[in-house]
Coordinates of C-alpha atoms in Angstrom, one line a residue:
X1 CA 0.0 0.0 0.0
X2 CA 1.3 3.8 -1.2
X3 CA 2.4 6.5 1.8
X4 CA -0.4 8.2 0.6
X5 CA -3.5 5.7 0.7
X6 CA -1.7 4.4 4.0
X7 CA -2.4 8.5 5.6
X8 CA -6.1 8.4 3.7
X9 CA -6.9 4.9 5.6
X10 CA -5.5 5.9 8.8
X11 CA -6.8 9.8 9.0
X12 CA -9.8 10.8 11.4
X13 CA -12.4 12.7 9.6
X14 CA -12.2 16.4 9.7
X15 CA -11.8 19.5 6.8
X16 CA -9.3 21.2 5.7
X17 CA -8.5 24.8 6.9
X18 CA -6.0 25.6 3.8
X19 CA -9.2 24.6 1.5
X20 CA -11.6 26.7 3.0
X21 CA -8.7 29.3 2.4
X22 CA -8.4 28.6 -1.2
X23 CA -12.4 28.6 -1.7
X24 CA -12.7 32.1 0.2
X25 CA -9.7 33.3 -2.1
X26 CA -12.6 33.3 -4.8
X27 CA -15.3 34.5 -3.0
X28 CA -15.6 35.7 0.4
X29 CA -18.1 33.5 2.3
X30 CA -17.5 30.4 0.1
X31 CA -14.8 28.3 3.3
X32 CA -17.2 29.3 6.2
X33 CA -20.3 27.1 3.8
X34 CA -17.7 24.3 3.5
X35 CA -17.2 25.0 7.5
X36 CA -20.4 24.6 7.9
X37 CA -20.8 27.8 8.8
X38 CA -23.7 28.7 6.3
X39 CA -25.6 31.3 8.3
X40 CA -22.3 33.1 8.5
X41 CA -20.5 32.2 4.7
X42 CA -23.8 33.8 3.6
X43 CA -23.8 37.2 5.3
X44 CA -20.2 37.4 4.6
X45 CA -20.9 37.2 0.4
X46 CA -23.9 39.5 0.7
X47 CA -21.6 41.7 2.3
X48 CA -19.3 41.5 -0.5
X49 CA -21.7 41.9 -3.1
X50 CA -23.5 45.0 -1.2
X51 CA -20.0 47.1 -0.6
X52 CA -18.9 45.9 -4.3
X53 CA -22.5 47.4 -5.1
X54 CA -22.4 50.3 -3.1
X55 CA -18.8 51.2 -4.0
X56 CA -19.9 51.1 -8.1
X57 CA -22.6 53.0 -7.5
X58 CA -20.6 56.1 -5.7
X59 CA -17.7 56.1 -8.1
X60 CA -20.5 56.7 -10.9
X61 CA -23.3 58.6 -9.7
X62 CA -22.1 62.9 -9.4
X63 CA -24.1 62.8 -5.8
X64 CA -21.5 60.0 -4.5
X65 CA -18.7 60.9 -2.2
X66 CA -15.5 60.2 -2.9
X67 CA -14.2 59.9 0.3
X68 CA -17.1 57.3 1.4
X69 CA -16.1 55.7 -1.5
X70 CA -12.7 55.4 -0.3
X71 CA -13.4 54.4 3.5
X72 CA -16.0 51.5 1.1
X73 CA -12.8 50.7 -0.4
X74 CA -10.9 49.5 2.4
X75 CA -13.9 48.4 4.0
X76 CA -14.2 45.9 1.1
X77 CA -10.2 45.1 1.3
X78 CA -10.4 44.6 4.8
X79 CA -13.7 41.7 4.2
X80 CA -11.4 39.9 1.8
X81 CA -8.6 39.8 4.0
X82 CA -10.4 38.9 7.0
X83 CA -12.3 36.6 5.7
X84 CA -10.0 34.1 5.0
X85 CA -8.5 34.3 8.6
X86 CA -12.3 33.8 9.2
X87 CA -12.2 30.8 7.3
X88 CA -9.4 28.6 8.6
X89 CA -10.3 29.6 12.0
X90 CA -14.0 28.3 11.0
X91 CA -12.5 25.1 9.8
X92 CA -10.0 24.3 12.4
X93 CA -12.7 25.1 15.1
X94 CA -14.9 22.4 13.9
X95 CA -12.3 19.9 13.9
X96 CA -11.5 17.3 16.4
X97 CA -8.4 17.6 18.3
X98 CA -7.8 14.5 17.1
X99 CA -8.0 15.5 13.5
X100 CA -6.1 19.3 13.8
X101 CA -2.8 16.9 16.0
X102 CA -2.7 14.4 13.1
X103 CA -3.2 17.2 10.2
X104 CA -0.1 19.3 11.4
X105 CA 2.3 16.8 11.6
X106 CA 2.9 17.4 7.8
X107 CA 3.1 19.5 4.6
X108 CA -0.4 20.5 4.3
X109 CA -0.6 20.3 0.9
X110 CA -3.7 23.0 0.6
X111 CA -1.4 25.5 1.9
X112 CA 1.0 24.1 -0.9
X113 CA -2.1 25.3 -3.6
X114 CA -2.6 28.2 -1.9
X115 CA 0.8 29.6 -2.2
X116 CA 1.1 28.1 -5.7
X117 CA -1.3 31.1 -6.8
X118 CA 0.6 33.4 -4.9
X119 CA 3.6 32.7 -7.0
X120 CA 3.7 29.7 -9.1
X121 CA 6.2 27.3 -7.8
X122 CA 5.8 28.4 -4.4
X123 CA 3.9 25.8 -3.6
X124 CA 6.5 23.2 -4.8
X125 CA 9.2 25.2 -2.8
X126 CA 6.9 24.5 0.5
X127 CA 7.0 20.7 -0.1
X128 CA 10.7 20.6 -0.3
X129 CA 10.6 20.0 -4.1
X130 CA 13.0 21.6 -6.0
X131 CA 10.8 21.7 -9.5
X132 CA 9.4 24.7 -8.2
X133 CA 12.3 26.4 -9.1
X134 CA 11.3 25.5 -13.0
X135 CA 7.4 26.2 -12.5
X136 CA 8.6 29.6 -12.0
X137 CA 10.3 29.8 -15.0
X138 CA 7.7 28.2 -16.7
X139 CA 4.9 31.0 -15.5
X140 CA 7.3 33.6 -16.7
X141 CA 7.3 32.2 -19.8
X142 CA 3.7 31.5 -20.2
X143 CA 3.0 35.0 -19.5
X144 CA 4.7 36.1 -23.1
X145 CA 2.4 33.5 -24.6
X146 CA -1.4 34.9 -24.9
X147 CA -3.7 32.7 -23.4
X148 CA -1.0 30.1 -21.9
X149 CA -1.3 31.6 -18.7
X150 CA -4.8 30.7 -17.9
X151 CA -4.1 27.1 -18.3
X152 CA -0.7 27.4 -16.5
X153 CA -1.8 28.2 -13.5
X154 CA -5.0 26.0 -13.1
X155 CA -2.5 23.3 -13.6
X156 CA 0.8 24.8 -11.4
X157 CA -1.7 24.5 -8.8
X158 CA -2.8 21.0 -9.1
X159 CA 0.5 20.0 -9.6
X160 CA 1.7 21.3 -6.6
X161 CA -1.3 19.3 -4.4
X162 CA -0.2 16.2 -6.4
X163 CA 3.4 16.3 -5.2
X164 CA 2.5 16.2 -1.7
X165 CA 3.3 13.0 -0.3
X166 CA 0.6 13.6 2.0
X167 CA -3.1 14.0 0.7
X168 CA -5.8 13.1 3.3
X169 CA -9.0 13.4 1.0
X170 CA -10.6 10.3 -0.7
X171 CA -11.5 12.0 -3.9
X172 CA -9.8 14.0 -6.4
X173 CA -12.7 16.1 -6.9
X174 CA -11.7 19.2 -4.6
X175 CA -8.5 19.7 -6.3
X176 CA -9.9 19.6 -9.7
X177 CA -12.7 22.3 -8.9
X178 CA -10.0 24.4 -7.4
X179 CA -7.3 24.6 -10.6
X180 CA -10.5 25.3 -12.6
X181 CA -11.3 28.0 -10.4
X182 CA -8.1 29.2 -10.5
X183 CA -8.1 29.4 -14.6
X184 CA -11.6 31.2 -14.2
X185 CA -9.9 33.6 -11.2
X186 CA -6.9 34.4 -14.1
X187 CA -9.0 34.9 -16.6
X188 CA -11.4 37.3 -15.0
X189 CA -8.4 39.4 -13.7
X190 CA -6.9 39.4 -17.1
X191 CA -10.7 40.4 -19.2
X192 CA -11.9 42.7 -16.4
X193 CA -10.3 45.4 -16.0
X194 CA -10.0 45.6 -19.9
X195 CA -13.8 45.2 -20.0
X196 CA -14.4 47.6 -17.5
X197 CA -12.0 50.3 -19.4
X198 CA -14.0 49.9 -23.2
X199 CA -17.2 49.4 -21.5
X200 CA -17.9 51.0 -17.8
X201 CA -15.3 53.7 -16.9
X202 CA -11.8 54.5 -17.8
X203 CA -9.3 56.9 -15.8
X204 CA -8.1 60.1 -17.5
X205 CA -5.8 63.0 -16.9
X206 CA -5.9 66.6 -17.6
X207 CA -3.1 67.8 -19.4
X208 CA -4.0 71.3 -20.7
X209 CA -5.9 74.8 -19.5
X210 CA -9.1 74.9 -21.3
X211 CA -11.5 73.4 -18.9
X212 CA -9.8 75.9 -15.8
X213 CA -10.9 76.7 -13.4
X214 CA -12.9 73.6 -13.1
X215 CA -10.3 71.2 -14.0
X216 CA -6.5 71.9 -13.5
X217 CA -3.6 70.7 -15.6
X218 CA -2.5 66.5 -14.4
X219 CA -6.1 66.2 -12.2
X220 CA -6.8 62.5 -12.5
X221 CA -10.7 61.8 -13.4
X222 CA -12.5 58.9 -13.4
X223 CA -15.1 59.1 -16.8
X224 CA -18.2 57.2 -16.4
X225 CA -19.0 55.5 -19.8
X226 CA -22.1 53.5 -18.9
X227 CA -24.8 56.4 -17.9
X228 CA -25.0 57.4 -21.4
X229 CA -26.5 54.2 -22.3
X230 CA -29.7 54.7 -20.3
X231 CA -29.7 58.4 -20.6
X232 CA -28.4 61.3 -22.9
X233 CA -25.9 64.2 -22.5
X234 CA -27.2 66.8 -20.8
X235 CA -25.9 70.6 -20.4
X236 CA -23.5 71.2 -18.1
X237 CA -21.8 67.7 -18.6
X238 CA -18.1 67.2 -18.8
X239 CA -17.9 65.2 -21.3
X240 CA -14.5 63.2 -23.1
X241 CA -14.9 62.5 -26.5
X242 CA -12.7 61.5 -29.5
X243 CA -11.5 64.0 -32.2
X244 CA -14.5 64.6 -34.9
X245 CA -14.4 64.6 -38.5
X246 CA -13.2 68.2 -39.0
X247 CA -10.3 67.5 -35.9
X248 CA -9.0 64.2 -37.8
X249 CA -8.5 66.1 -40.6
X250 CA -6.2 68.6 -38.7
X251 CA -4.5 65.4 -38.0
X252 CA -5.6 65.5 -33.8
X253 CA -5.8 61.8 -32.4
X254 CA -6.1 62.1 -28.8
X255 CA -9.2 62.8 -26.8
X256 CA -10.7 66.1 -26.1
X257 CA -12.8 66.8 -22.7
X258 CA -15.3 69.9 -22.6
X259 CA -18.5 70.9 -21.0
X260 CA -21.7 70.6 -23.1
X261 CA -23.1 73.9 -23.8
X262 CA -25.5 73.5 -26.6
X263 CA -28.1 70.5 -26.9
X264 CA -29.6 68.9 -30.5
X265 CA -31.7 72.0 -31.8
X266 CA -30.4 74.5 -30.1
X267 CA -29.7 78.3 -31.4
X268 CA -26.3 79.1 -30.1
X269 CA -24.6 82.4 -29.9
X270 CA -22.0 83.9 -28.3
X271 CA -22.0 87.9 -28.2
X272 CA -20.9 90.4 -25.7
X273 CA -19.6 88.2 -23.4
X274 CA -22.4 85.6 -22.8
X275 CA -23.2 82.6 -24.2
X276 CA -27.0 82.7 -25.3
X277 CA -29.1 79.3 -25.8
X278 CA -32.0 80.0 -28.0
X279 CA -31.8 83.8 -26.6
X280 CA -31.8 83.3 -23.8
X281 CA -28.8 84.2 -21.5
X282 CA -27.2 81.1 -20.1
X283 CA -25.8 81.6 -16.6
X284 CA -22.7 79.8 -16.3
X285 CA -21.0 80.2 -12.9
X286 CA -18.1 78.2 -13.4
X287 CA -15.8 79.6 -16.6
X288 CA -12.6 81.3 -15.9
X289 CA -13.4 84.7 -17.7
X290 CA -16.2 85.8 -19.8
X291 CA -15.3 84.9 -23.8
X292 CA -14.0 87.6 -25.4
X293 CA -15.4 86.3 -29.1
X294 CA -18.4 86.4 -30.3
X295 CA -20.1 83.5 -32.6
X296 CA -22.8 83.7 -35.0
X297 CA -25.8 82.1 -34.2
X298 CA -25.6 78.8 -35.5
X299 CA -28.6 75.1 -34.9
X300 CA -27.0 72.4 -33.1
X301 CA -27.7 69.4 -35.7
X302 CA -29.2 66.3 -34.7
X303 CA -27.3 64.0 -32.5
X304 CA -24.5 66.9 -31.9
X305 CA -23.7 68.9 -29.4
X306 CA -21.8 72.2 -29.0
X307 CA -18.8 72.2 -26.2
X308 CA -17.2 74.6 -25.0
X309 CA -14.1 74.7 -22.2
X310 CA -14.1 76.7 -19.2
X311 CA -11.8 78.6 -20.0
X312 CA -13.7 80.3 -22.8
X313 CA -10.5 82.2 -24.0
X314 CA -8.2 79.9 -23.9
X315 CA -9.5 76.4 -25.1
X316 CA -10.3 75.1 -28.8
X317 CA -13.4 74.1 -28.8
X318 CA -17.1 73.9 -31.0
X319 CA -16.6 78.0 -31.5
X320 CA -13.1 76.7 -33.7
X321 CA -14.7 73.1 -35.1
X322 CA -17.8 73.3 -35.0
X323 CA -20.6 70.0 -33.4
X324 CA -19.5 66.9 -31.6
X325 CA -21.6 64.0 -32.9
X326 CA -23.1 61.6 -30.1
X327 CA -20.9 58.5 -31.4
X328 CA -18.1 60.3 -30.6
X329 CA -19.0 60.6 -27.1
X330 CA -16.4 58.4 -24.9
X331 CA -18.4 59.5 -21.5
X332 CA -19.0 61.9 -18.3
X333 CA -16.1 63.1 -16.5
X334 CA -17.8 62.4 -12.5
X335 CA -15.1 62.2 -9.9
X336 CA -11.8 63.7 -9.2
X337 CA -9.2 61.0 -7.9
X338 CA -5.8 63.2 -7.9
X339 CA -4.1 65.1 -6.0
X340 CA -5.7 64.5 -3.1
X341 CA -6.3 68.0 -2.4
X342 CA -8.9 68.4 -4.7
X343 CA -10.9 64.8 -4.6
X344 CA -14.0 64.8 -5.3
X345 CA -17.2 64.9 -7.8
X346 CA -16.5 67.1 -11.0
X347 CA -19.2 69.7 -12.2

């Protein structure tokens, strides 16, 4: 009989604190339900999902606080952390004596997969196998090949439960659900934040003087490219938007950021130091110095709007270019993340 089904037919029942670890690595709550700790695995993942909710919902919305957002931010890194202290402590509290003497008296090889996803070959390392050495090496590499990586470390991580000589569970099946938890976890890290970036919000930084005194040259904002799909630009919106038709042509690539001054079918003029909105005086408490052009009174077309920066003499805008058509519009500049003296929501 092998070391290993020798340890399986001598081991007194009991779970395994490094699992519950592992499954609380993917989401908080999961190692207290394999505790048995249901009631308490469940509050724990509502929690996470209400702060994660919470959190969105203030970095988006022009009402939301940054600095709640921020105190939800470490709120949420302090549940993640904590709750995988919560979980082994869960596990190992439910275990017989018995069970928690005989399970230390070797290489647990959970904690061998848990530190595999921490670095690859870690895990190896822990067991006194020297291979780790080349699993690193192999995860470097893997990382220059698209796609590899995923794989890699689903399997790293199996790997590095398979060479412990010590494996107390009767089944394969945990270690299997875990490496393909792992590719999911490496995938959804990799795709995310891309995802998030073309489709949800992006981070931006200022680097001119048009839209003072509002915005100042290198503030950090974070533009919110999701509201526009359940609503459309209003007046007053900073908006970031991609060079038109006329802008391309005067060979500008990079993106422009202004304030929406004139809506679809709107008369705009500028005259006498005042912007005028189907003539009507529009009160604008928030440009650097009244313009010192005028403009001609001219119909925003269809699906266009006319932007203007702040700072009305200094900023090429609409007045030079004319409209900015709605597909060009990237999204709505809504908080202020840098410096820290100026944090905060952007109107």
């Amino acid at each position: 009989m092998s070391k290993s089904k020798q340890i399986k037919s001598h081991c007194p029942p009991g779970k395994e604190p490094w699992l519950a670890v592992n499954l609380s690595r993917f989401f908080p709550g999961l190692g207290q339900i394999y505790a048995g700790q249901v009631t308490r695995g469940l509050i724990i993942s509502v929690s996470y999902i209400v702060l994660i909710g919470l959190a969105i919902n203030l970095a988006f919305s022009t009402l939301g606080n940054i600095t709640v957002f921020t105190v939800l931010g470490l709120g949420l890194l302090y549940l993640v952390v904590w709750n995988l202290f919560d979980a082994y402590r869960c596990v190992k509290r439910s275990n017989s004596p018995r069970f928690e003497k005989f399970r230390i008296r070797n290489k647990d090889p959970w904690l061998a997969v848990f530190l595999s996803q921490i670095i690859p070959g870690l895990g190896h390392l822990y067991l006194k196998k020297w291979t780790g050495i080349l699993w690193f090496i192999l995860f470097i590499i893997s990382g220059l090949i698209p796609g590899l990586l995923f794989f890699f470390m689903g399997f790293v991580v199996y790997r590095a439960y398979a060479a412990s000589p010590i494996r107390r569970e009767r089944t394969w099946k945990p270690i299997l659900i875990v490496s393909l938890l792992v590719s999911l976890f490496v995938i959804i890290s990799n795709f995310l934040p891309s995802g998030i970036r073309n489709f949800v919000a992006e981070s931006r930084y200022i680097p001119s003087g048009a839209m003072e005194p509002t915005l100042q040259i290198n503030d950090r904002l974070l533009i919110n490219k999701w509201s526009y799909h359940f609503q459309k630009p209003q007046r007053g919106d900073i908006v970031v938007f991609s060079p038109t038709e006329a802008l391309k042509q005067q060979n500008f690539k990079d993106a422009f950021i202004k304030r929406i001054i004139g809506l679809p079918g709107e008369k705009v003029e500028v005259k006498a130091g005042q912007v005028y909105i189907n003539d009507q005086p529009l009160e604008e408490n928030y440009i650097e110095e009244p313009p010192e052009y005028t403009y001609d009174p001219v119909t925003v077309p269809p699906n266009s709007y006319f932007v203007l920066g702040d700072n009305r003499n200094n900023s090429y805008d609409s007045h030079y270019w004319g409209f900015v058509p709605i597909e060009n519009v990237i999204g709505k500049a809504t908080k202020r993340y840098w410096p820290p003296n100026r944090i905060g929501t952007v109107e």
